[in-house]
PDB file of C-alpha atoms in Angstrom:
ATOM      1  CA  MET A   1     -23.171   6.058   3.094  1.00  0.00           C
ATOM      2  CA  GLN A   2     -21.306   3.643   5.337  1.00  0.00           C
ATOM      3  CA  HIS A   3     -20.847  -0.092   4.904  1.00  0.00           C
ATOM      4  CA  LEU A   4     -19.278  -2.428   7.485  1.00  0.00           C
ATOM      5  CA  VAL A   5     -17.328  -5.591   6.696  1.00  0.00           C
ATOM      6  CA  ASP A   6     -15.697  -7.988   9.155  1.00  0.00           C
ATOM      7  CA  SER A   7     -12.171  -9.267   8.620  1.00  0.00           C
ATOM      8  CA  LYS A   8     -10.076 -11.867  10.405  1.00  0.00           C
ATOM      9  CA  PHE A   9      -7.030  -9.583  10.136  1.00  0.00           C
ATOM     10  CA  ASN A  10      -8.436  -6.075  10.456  1.00  0.00           C
ATOM     11  CA  GLY A  11     -11.540  -6.634  12.550  1.00  0.00           C
ATOM     12  CA  GLN A  12     -14.285  -4.276  11.440  1.00  0.00           C
ATOM     13  CA  ILE A  13     -13.608  -2.457   8.177  1.00  0.00           C
ATOM     14  CA  LYS A  14     -15.677   0.652   7.496  1.00  0.00           C
ATOM     15  CA  ILE A  15     -16.243   1.732   3.931  1.00  0.00           C
ATOM     16  CA  LYS A  16     -17.377   5.345   3.877  1.00  0.00           C
ATOM     17  CA  LYS A  17     -18.662   7.139   0.814  1.00  0.00           C
ATOM     18  CA  TYR A  18     -19.175  10.873   0.911  1.00  0.00           C
ATOM     19  CA  LEU A  19     -20.102  12.593  -2.342  1.00  0.00           C
ATOM     20  CA  TRP A  20     -17.470  11.375  -4.845  1.00  0.00           C
ATOM     21  CA  GLU A  21     -14.881  10.110  -2.309  1.00  0.00           C
ATOM     22  CA  THR A  22     -14.634   6.594  -0.900  1.00  0.00           C
ATOM     23  CA  SER A  23     -12.462   5.753   2.083  1.00  0.00           C
ATOM     24  CA  VAL A  24     -11.735   2.643   4.127  1.00  0.00           C
ATOM     25  CA  TRP A  25     -11.215   2.889   7.869  1.00  0.00           C
ATOM     26  CA  VAL A  26      -9.833   0.376  10.376  1.00  0.00           C
ATOM     27  CA  GLY A  27      -9.464   1.112  14.075  1.00  0.00           C
ATOM     28  CA  GLY A  28     -10.188   4.801  13.602  1.00  0.00           C
ATOM     29  CA  PHE A  29      -7.560   5.300  10.864  1.00  0.00           C
ATOM     30  CA  GLU A  30      -7.990   5.711   7.137  1.00  0.00           C
ATOM     31  CA  GLN A  31      -6.351   2.779   5.352  1.00  0.00           C
ATOM     32  CA  SER A  32      -7.375   3.793   1.810  1.00  0.00           C
ATOM     33  CA  GLY A  33      -8.930   6.952   0.474  1.00  0.00           C
ATOM     34  CA  PRO A  34      -8.180  10.649  -0.080  1.00  0.00           C
ATOM     35  CA  LEU A  35      -5.877  11.110   2.934  1.00  0.00           C
ATOM     36  CA  VAL A  36      -3.742   8.093   2.018  1.00  0.00           C
ATOM     37  CA  LYS A  37      -3.756   9.167  -1.634  1.00  0.00           C
ATOM     38  CA  ALA A  38      -2.388  12.603  -0.687  1.00  0.00           C
ATOM     39  CA  VAL A  39       0.416  11.033   1.385  1.00  0.00           C
ATOM     40  CA  TRP A  40       1.546   8.786  -1.481  1.00  0.00           C
ATOM     41  CA  GLN A  41       1.195  11.522  -4.122  1.00  0.00           C
ATOM     42  CA  LYS A  42       3.567  13.688  -2.112  1.00  0.00           C
ATOM     43  CA  ALA A  43       5.988  10.804  -1.500  1.00  0.00           C
ATOM     44  CA  LEU A  44       6.107   9.753  -5.155  1.00  0.00           C
ATOM     45  CA  LYS A  45       7.232  13.258  -6.128  1.00  0.00           C
ATOM     46  CA  ASN A  46      10.550  12.337  -4.460  1.00  0.00           C
ATOM     47  CA  VAL A  47      11.082   9.322  -6.720  1.00  0.00           C
ATOM     48  CA  THR A  48      13.513  10.460  -9.406  1.00  0.00           C
ATOM     49  CA  ILE A  49      14.044   7.062 -11.025  1.00  0.00           C
ATOM     50  CA  ALA A  50      11.625   5.454 -13.488  1.00  0.00           C
ATOM     51  CA  PRO A  51      11.134   2.093 -11.789  1.00  0.00           C
ATOM     52  CA  LYS A  52      10.649  -1.016 -13.883  1.00  0.00           C
ATOM     53  CA  SER A  53       9.741  -3.130 -10.863  1.00  0.00           C
ATOM     54  CA  VAL A  54       7.764  -2.024  -7.815  1.00  0.00           C
ATOM     55  CA  LEU A  55       6.919  -3.884  -4.622  1.00  0.00           C
ATOM     56  CA  ILE A  56       4.094  -2.683  -2.392  1.00  0.00           C
ATOM     57  CA  LEU A  57       3.986  -4.289   1.039  1.00  0.00           C
ATOM     58  CA  GLY A  58       0.550  -3.535   2.440  1.00  0.00           C
ATOM     59  CA  LEU A  59      -1.381  -3.140  -0.813  1.00  0.00           C
ATOM     60  CA  GLY A  60      -4.632  -2.367   0.988  1.00  0.00           C
ATOM     61  CA  CYS A  61      -7.260  -1.267  -1.530  1.00  0.00           C
ATOM     62  CA  GLY A  62      -4.626  -0.242  -4.081  1.00  0.00           C
ATOM     63  CA  VAL A  63      -4.476   3.558  -3.752  1.00  0.00           C
ATOM     64  CA  ALA A  64      -0.659   3.607  -4.023  1.00  0.00           C
ATOM     65  CA  ALA A  65      -0.688   0.991  -6.814  1.00  0.00           C
ATOM     66  CA  LYS A  66      -3.055   3.142  -8.865  1.00  0.00           C
ATOM     67  CA  LEU A  67      -0.844   6.214  -8.399  1.00  0.00           C
ATOM     68  CA  ILE A  68       2.261   4.257  -9.401  1.00  0.00           C
ATOM     69  CA  SER A  69       0.579   2.809 -12.494  1.00  0.00           C
ATOM     70  CA  GLN A  70      -0.390   6.343 -13.559  1.00  0.00           C
ATOM     71  CA  LYS A  71       3.028   7.893 -12.896  1.00  0.00           C
ATOM     72  CA  PHE A  72       5.093   4.927 -14.142  1.00  0.00           C
ATOM     73  CA  PRO A  73       2.885   3.101 -16.701  1.00  0.00           C
ATOM     74  CA  ASN A  74       5.654   0.659 -17.717  1.00  0.00           C
ATOM     75  CA  ALA A  75       6.391  -0.527 -14.175  1.00  0.00           C
ATOM     76  CA  LEU A  76       5.522  -4.058 -13.141  1.00  0.00           C
ATOM     77  CA  ILE A  77       3.890  -3.824  -9.720  1.00  0.00           C
ATOM     78  CA  THR A  78       3.731  -6.597  -7.136  1.00  0.00           C
ATOM     79  CA  GLY A  79       1.254  -5.845  -4.371  1.00  0.00           C
ATOM     80  CA  VAL A  80       1.309  -7.953  -1.204  1.00  0.00           C
ATOM     81  CA  GLU A  81      -1.709  -7.828   1.099  1.00  0.00           C
ATOM     82  CA  ILE A  82      -2.400 -10.183   4.002  1.00  0.00           C
ATOM     83  CA  ASP A  83      -6.150  -9.512   4.145  1.00  0.00           C
ATOM     84  CA  PRO A  84      -8.327 -11.052   1.405  1.00  0.00           C
ATOM     85  CA  VAL A  85     -11.260  -8.940   2.612  1.00  0.00           C
ATOM     86  CA  MET A  86      -9.249  -5.759   1.990  1.00  0.00           C
ATOM     87  CA  ILE A  87      -8.442  -6.993  -1.530  1.00  0.00           C
ATOM     88  CA  ASP A  88     -12.151  -7.643  -2.151  1.00  0.00           C
ATOM     89  CA  VAL A  89     -13.051  -4.175  -0.848  1.00  0.00           C
ATOM     90  CA  GLY A  90     -10.364  -2.708  -3.120  1.00  0.00           C
ATOM     91  CA  LYS A  91     -11.780  -4.484  -6.139  1.00  0.00           C
ATOM     92  CA  LYS A  92     -15.349  -3.446  -5.332  1.00  0.00           C
ATOM     93  CA  TYR A  93     -14.801   0.202  -4.350  1.00  0.00           C
ATOM     94  CA  PHE A  94     -11.371   1.231  -5.745  1.00  0.00           C
ATOM     95  CA  ASP A  95     -11.077  -0.652  -9.073  1.00  0.00           C
ATOM     96  CA  LEU A  96      -8.109  -2.598  -7.691  1.00  0.00           C
ATOM     97  CA  GLY A  97      -8.654  -5.406 -10.203  1.00  0.00           C
ATOM     98  CA  LYS A  98      -8.396  -2.956 -13.122  1.00  0.00           C
ATOM     99  CA  ILE A  99      -4.886  -1.640 -12.409  1.00  0.00           C
ATOM    100  CA  LYS A 100      -2.627  -2.590 -15.305  1.00  0.00           C
ATOM    101  CA  ARG A 101       0.597  -4.481 -14.692  1.00  0.00           C
ATOM    102  CA  LEU A 102      -0.364  -5.260 -11.070  1.00  0.00           C
ATOM    103  CA  LYS A 103       0.140  -8.725  -9.624  1.00  0.00           C
ATOM    104  CA  ILE A 104      -1.776  -9.154  -6.360  1.00  0.00           C
ATOM    105  CA  ILE A 105      -0.415 -11.607  -3.798  1.00  0.00           C
ATOM    106  CA  CYS A 106      -2.587 -12.391  -0.783  1.00  0.00           C
ATOM    107  CA  GLU A 107       0.018 -13.290   1.823  1.00  0.00           C
ATOM    108  CA  ASP A 108       1.783 -12.007   4.910  1.00  0.00           C
ATOM    109  CA  ALA A 109       4.592  -9.683   3.749  1.00  0.00           C
ATOM    110  CA  LYS A 110       7.151 -11.434   5.965  1.00  0.00           C
ATOM    111  CA  VAL A 111       6.277 -14.823   4.437  1.00  0.00           C
ATOM    112  CA  PHE A 112       6.414 -13.349   0.939  1.00  0.00           C
ATOM    113  CA  LEU A 113       9.840 -11.813   1.553  1.00  0.00           C
ATOM    114  CA  LYS A 114      11.271 -15.077   2.909  1.00  0.00           C
ATOM    115  CA  LYS A 115      10.358 -16.813  -0.373  1.00  0.00           C
ATOM    116  CA  ASN A 116      11.176 -13.902  -2.678  1.00  0.00           C
ATOM    117  CA  LYS A 117      14.485 -13.854  -4.552  1.00  0.00           C
ATOM    118  CA  LYS A 118      13.769 -10.778  -6.663  1.00  0.00           C
ATOM    119  CA  LYS A 119      15.042  -7.215  -6.147  1.00  0.00           C
ATOM    120  CA  PHE A 120      12.936  -4.142  -6.916  1.00  0.00           C
ATOM    121  CA  ASP A 121      13.589  -0.603  -8.135  1.00  0.00           C
ATOM    122  CA  LEU A 122      10.969   0.843  -5.811  1.00  0.00           C
ATOM    123  CA  ILE A 123       9.556  -0.580  -2.565  1.00  0.00           C
ATOM    124  CA  LEU A 124       6.613   0.975  -0.722  1.00  0.00           C
ATOM    125  CA  VAL A 125       5.981  -0.187   2.825  1.00  0.00           C
ATOM    126  CA  ASP A 126       2.537   0.578   4.201  1.00  0.00           C
ATOM    127  CA  ILE A 127       1.806  -2.272   6.593  1.00  0.00           C
ATOM    128  CA  TYR A 128      -0.687  -1.335   9.267  1.00  0.00           C
ATOM    129  CA  ILE A 129      -3.461  -2.996  11.183  1.00  0.00           C
ATOM    130  CA  GLY A 130      -5.317   0.078  12.416  1.00  0.00           C
ATOM    131  CA  GLU A 131      -2.539   2.226  13.916  1.00  0.00           C
ATOM    132  CA  LYS A 132      -0.164  -0.696  14.619  1.00  0.00           C
ATOM    133  CA  GLN A 133       2.747  -0.742  12.181  1.00  0.00           C
ATOM    134  CA  VAL A 134       4.373  -4.020  11.146  1.00  0.00           C
ATOM    135  CA  LEU A 135       7.889  -3.752   9.714  1.00  0.00           C
ATOM    136  CA  PRO A 136       9.670  -6.542   7.860  1.00  0.00           C
ATOM    137  CA  ASN A 137      13.411  -6.961   8.429  1.00  0.00           C
ATOM    138  CA  ASN A 138      16.203  -6.424   5.911  1.00  0.00           C
ATOM    139  CA  LEU A 139      14.197  -4.459   3.337  1.00  0.00           C
ATOM    140  CA  LYS A 140      17.410  -3.151   1.775  1.00  0.00           C
ATOM    141  CA  PHE A 141      18.189  -6.707   0.659  1.00  0.00           C
ATOM    142  CA  TYR A 142      15.217  -6.537  -1.747  1.00  0.00           C
ATOM    143  CA  LYS A 143      16.148  -3.147  -3.219  1.00  0.00           C
ATOM    144  CA  LYS A 144      18.162  -2.882  -6.437  1.00  0.00           C
ATOM    145  CA  LYS A 145      21.428  -0.925  -6.291  1.00  0.00           C
ATOM    146  CA  ASN A 146      19.926   2.459  -7.209  1.00  0.00           C
ATOM    147  CA  GLY A 147      16.489   1.616  -5.880  1.00  0.00           C
ATOM    148  CA  VAL A 148      14.339   3.497  -3.399  1.00  0.00           C
ATOM    149  CA  ILE A 149      12.361   2.435  -0.335  1.00  0.00           C
ATOM    150  CA  LEU A 150       9.418   4.571   0.820  1.00  0.00           C
ATOM    151  CA  LEU A 151       8.185   3.764   4.313  1.00  0.00           C
ATOM    152  CA  ASN A 152       4.882   5.161   5.570  1.00  0.00           C
ATOM    153  CA  GLU A 153       5.261   6.004   9.240  1.00  0.00           C
ATOM    154  CA  LEU A 154       2.373   7.143  11.420  1.00  0.00           C
ATOM    155  CA  LYS A 155       3.325   9.218  14.459  1.00  0.00           C
ATOM    156  CA  ASP A 156       1.059  11.436  16.524  1.00  0.00           C
ATOM    157  CA  ASN A 157      -1.774  10.787  14.036  1.00  0.00           C
ATOM    158  CA  LYS A 158       0.339  12.215  11.182  1.00  0.00           C
ATOM    159  CA  ASN A 159       1.774  10.309   8.248  1.00  0.00           C
ATOM    160  CA  LYS A 160       5.417  10.803   7.348  1.00  0.00           C
ATOM    161  CA  ILE A 161       7.196   9.043   4.497  1.00  0.00           C
ATOM    162  CA  LEU A 162      10.767   7.970   5.195  1.00  0.00           C
ATOM    163  CA  ILE A 163      12.993   7.528   2.143  1.00  0.00           C
ATOM    164  CA  PHE A 164      15.887   5.040   2.003  1.00  0.00           C
TER     165      PHE A 164
END
């Protein structure tokens, strides 16, 4: 099964369902689904703190938020996503609206950060439009003293998580 949705920010979004797996594709790259889930599962194994506050820049359909809520059930999660269509797709196909302790903010991450005064224990950065990465400046300013930043980097069609 494949369903197409148009978005002002992402262009054409493809929702693909094969057997029990659902994935979301933009510009030929999976934005949410089993591949993204595997990347974040591996990255979260490197988080040795138990974060109380988590910021996700590039919430997408909420794959990382769901993993965080399962691994750290007491964490308050703030998910920032520029694309309201992606949030709707996440709610419809990925149970995004059912993730406990998740506050969804539909806004450009750079705008959110300019207004934000809070620091976080864990920050995940996964801001892509297709294969184009968008990086906010001064992320370390928003990290608590012993906090961690995980940055999803796509190079040569392979994901790599950088840890700061």
